[in-house]
Amino acid sequence: WNLHSNFPIFKLEEHKAAVKAIAWSPHQAGLLVSGGGTADQYIRFWNTCNGTLQLSVDTGSQVCNLAWSKNVNEIVSTHGYSLNQVVIWKYPSMMKLCNLTGHTSRVLYLSMAPDGQTIVTGAGDETLRFWKVFPGFKSKENQRIGSSLMLPSGSHVR
């Protein structure tokens, strides 16, 4: 919206089902990612500076949540019908780095821990699952610093 108008600046209409997830990139100004529901199943990347679609990825499953790593240029998506999984993607190639399975129902909720490494997912199967999926922050000397207080040592995804 614009304070000087009653109309939106952009109206992005490429999704073919409900938009179930949105997240701003912490790495690139104006980059927004959105995820579509069961009849869409796409993750779409938008340049909000000019309103253009940058990239679309068919996930093969309902997108329920999206969150960017604050430490590396990667994104996590959670899914419902029909795969019920958690996926870690490398941006901008959108190469799948990891498929995390275990939930037996839609992965409806996702939250990033303050350490930037650990996520928790909640699903219709009445479980919370904790995953250490992202590397720690790099110092100026290019060394990884910090560790997750959420999970014991050795319980890394990668």
Tab-separated table of C-alpha atoms in Angstrom:
chain	number	residue	atom	x	y	z
A	1	TRP	CA	0.000	0.000	0.000
A	2	ASN	CA	0.926	3.590	-0.510
A	3	LEU	CA	-0.068	6.278	1.981
A	4	HIS	CA	-1.147	8.490	-0.930
A	5	SER	CA	-3.441	5.927	-2.566
A	6	ASN	CA	-6.217	3.492	-1.702
A	7	PHE	CA	-4.777	0.916	-4.077
A	8	PRO	CA	-1.960	-1.616	-3.596
A	9	ILE	CA	1.398	-0.904	-5.211
A	10	PHE	CA	1.465	-4.435	-6.668
A	11	LYS	CA	-0.976	-7.289	-6.969
A	12	LEU	CA	0.856	-10.563	-7.619
A	13	GLU	CA	-1.548	-13.177	-8.951
A	14	GLU	CA	0.523	-16.098	-10.229
A	15	HIS	CA	-0.447	-18.546	-7.459
A	16	LYS	CA	-3.255	-20.955	-8.415
A	17	ALA	CA	-4.372	-21.704	-4.842
A	18	ALA	CA	-4.292	-20.028	-1.434
A	19	VAL	CA	-0.993	-18.405	-0.535
A	20	LYS	CA	0.004	-20.391	2.570
A	21	ALA	CA	3.445	-18.928	3.378
A	22	ILE	CA	5.510	-15.753	2.837
A	23	ALA	CA	8.966	-14.689	4.012
A	24	TRP	CA	11.342	-11.793	3.308
A	25	SER	CA	14.948	-12.597	2.452
A	26	PRO	CA	17.438	-11.315	5.030
A	27	HIS	CA	20.143	-11.471	2.334
A	28	GLN	CA	18.673	-9.503	-0.578
A	29	ALA	CA	16.622	-6.318	-0.315
A	30	GLY	CA	13.147	-6.586	-1.808
A	31	LEU	CA	13.206	-10.373	-2.266
A	32	LEU	CA	10.024	-12.067	-1.072
A	33	VAL	CA	9.219	-15.777	-1.266
A	34	SER	CA	5.690	-17.186	-1.230
A	35	GLY	CA	4.270	-20.704	-1.190
A	36	GLY	CA	1.005	-22.014	-2.607
A	37	GLY	CA	-1.496	-24.521	-1.304
A	38	THR	CA	-2.535	-27.943	-2.554
A	39	ALA	CA	-3.782	-26.856	-5.994
A	40	ASP	CA	-0.631	-24.766	-6.602
A	41	GLN	CA	2.355	-26.404	-4.837
A	42	TYR	CA	4.830	-23.758	-6.044
A	43	ILE	CA	7.430	-21.702	-4.220
A	44	ARG	CA	7.691	-18.332	-5.985
A	45	PHE	CA	10.352	-15.641	-5.577
A	46	TRP	CA	9.368	-12.032	-6.159
A	47	ASN	CA	11.306	-8.827	-6.718
A	48	THR	CA	9.125	-6.431	-4.728
A	49	CYS	CA	11.067	-3.407	-5.988
A	50	ASN	CA	9.459	-3.823	-9.411
A	51	GLY	CA	6.749	-6.473	-8.855
A	52	THR	CA	8.270	-9.167	-11.040
A	53	LEU	CA	8.356	-12.913	-10.575
A	54	GLN	CA	11.991	-14.041	-10.400
A	55	LEU	CA	11.723	-17.813	-10.006
A	56	SER	CA	9.105	-20.562	-9.569
A	57	VAL	CA	9.749	-24.043	-8.195
A	58	ASP	CA	7.203	-26.881	-8.299
A	59	THR	CA	7.510	-28.673	-4.951
A	60	GLY	CA	5.016	-31.442	-5.720
A	61	SER	CA	3.263	-30.784	-2.420
A	62	GLN	CA	1.254	-28.147	-0.552
A	63	VAL	CA	3.573	-25.459	0.853
A	64	CYS	CA	2.715	-24.706	4.496
A	65	ASN	CA	5.642	-22.550	5.742
A	66	LEU	CA	8.774	-20.799	4.529
A	67	ALA	CA	11.714	-19.389	6.503
A	68	TRP	CA	15.111	-18.082	5.463
A	69	SER	CA	18.321	-18.934	7.255
A	70	LYS	CA	19.860	-15.772	8.637
A	71	ASN	CA	23.345	-17.314	8.434
A	72	VAL	CA	23.466	-18.682	4.865
A	73	ASN	CA	21.454	-18.094	1.681
A	74	GLU	CA	19.167	-21.088	2.211
A	75	ILE	CA	15.474	-21.507	2.831
A	76	VAL	CA	13.392	-24.123	4.619
A	77	SER	CA	9.919	-25.113	3.464
A	78	THR	CA	7.387	-27.319	5.197
A	79	HIS	CA	4.770	-29.292	3.330
A	80	GLY	CA	1.405	-30.891	3.691
A	81	TYR	CA	-0.556	-33.021	1.285
A	82	SER	CA	0.876	-35.210	0.056
A	83	LEU	CA	4.503	-35.403	1.207
A	84	ASN	CA	4.373	-34.088	4.826
A	85	GLN	CA	8.053	-33.196	4.779
A	86	VAL	CA	10.539	-30.437	5.572
A	87	VAL	CA	12.919	-29.384	2.775
A	88	ILE	CA	16.122	-27.327	2.914
A	89	TRP	CA	16.876	-25.485	-0.351
A	90	LYS	CA	19.976	-23.617	-1.577
A	91	TYR	CA	19.034	-20.225	-3.028
A	92	PRO	CA	19.151	-19.194	-5.883
A	93	SER	CA	19.783	-22.615	-7.488
A	94	MET	CA	16.900	-24.130	-5.474
A	95	MET	CA	18.863	-27.342	-5.230
A	96	LYS	CA	17.379	-29.560	-2.520
A	97	LEU	CA	19.986	-29.939	0.182
A	98	CYS	CA	17.938	-32.145	2.466
A	99	ASN	CA	14.504	-33.802	2.775
A	100	LEU	CA	13.506	-34.277	6.400
A	101	THR	CA	10.799	-36.822	6.983
A	102	GLY	CA	9.128	-38.199	10.067
A	103	HIS	CA	5.910	-36.244	10.386
A	104	THR	CA	2.895	-38.348	9.399
A	105	SER	CA	0.569	-35.401	8.805
A	106	ARG	CA	0.765	-31.872	7.366
A	107	VAL	CA	3.686	-29.857	8.757
A	108	LEU	CA	1.611	-26.849	9.738
A	109	TYR	CA	4.038	-24.830	11.858
A	110	LEU	CA	7.659	-23.760	11.643
A	111	SER	CA	9.756	-21.583	13.921
A	112	MET	CA	13.427	-20.632	13.826
A	113	ALA	CA	15.365	-20.693	17.089
A	114	PRO	CA	17.334	-17.569	18.047
A	115	ASP	CA	20.594	-19.438	17.315
A	116	GLY	CA	19.718	-19.378	13.582
A	117	GLN	CA	20.617	-23.049	13.282
A	118	THR	CA	17.686	-24.902	14.784
A	119	ILE	CA	14.085	-25.091	13.627
A	120	VAL	CA	11.080	-26.660	15.272
A	121	THR	CA	8.184	-28.040	13.252
A	122	GLY	CA	4.694	-28.864	14.429
A	123	ALA	CA	2.305	-31.104	12.552
A	124	GLY	CA	-1.168	-32.555	12.587
A	125	ASP	CA	0.375	-35.758	13.934
A	126	GLU	CA	0.527	-34.050	17.368
A	127	THR	CA	4.335	-33.866	17.447
A	128	LEU	CA	6.976	-31.171	17.656
A	129	ARG	CA	10.262	-32.072	15.982
A	130	PHE	CA	13.531	-30.203	16.472
A	131	TRP	CA	16.047	-30.096	13.629
A	132	LYS	CA	19.502	-28.489	13.525
A	133	VAL	CA	19.536	-27.619	9.840
A	134	PHE	CA	21.612	-24.477	9.281
A	135	PRO	CA	25.278	-23.793	9.982
A	136	GLY	CA	26.304	-21.224	12.561
A	137	PHE	CA	27.144	-17.629	11.757
A	138	LYS	CA	30.529	-16.984	10.108
A	139	SER	CA	32.852	-14.539	11.789
A	140	LYS	CA	35.001	-12.072	9.810
A	141	GLU	CA	37.762	-14.682	9.904
A	142	ASN	CA	35.369	-17.084	8.104
A	143	GLN	CA	35.074	-19.325	11.164
A	144	ARG	CA	31.766	-20.787	12.309
A	145	ILE	CA	30.820	-19.465	15.710
A	146	GLY	CA	28.108	-20.408	18.119
A	147	SER	CA	26.341	-23.666	18.616
A	148	SER	CA	22.785	-24.663	19.187
A	149	LEU	CA	21.611	-24.698	22.751
A	150	MET	CA	18.519	-26.557	21.588
A	151	LEU	CA	20.044	-29.876	20.600
A	152	PRO	CA	22.839	-32.031	21.966
A	153	SER	CA	26.115	-32.195	20.098
A	154	GLY	CA	26.086	-34.653	17.214
A	155	SER	CA	22.401	-34.258	16.322
A	156	HIS	CA	23.059	-32.207	13.195
A	157	VAL	CA	21.105	-32.715	9.985
A	158	ARG	CA	24.210	-32.165	7.855
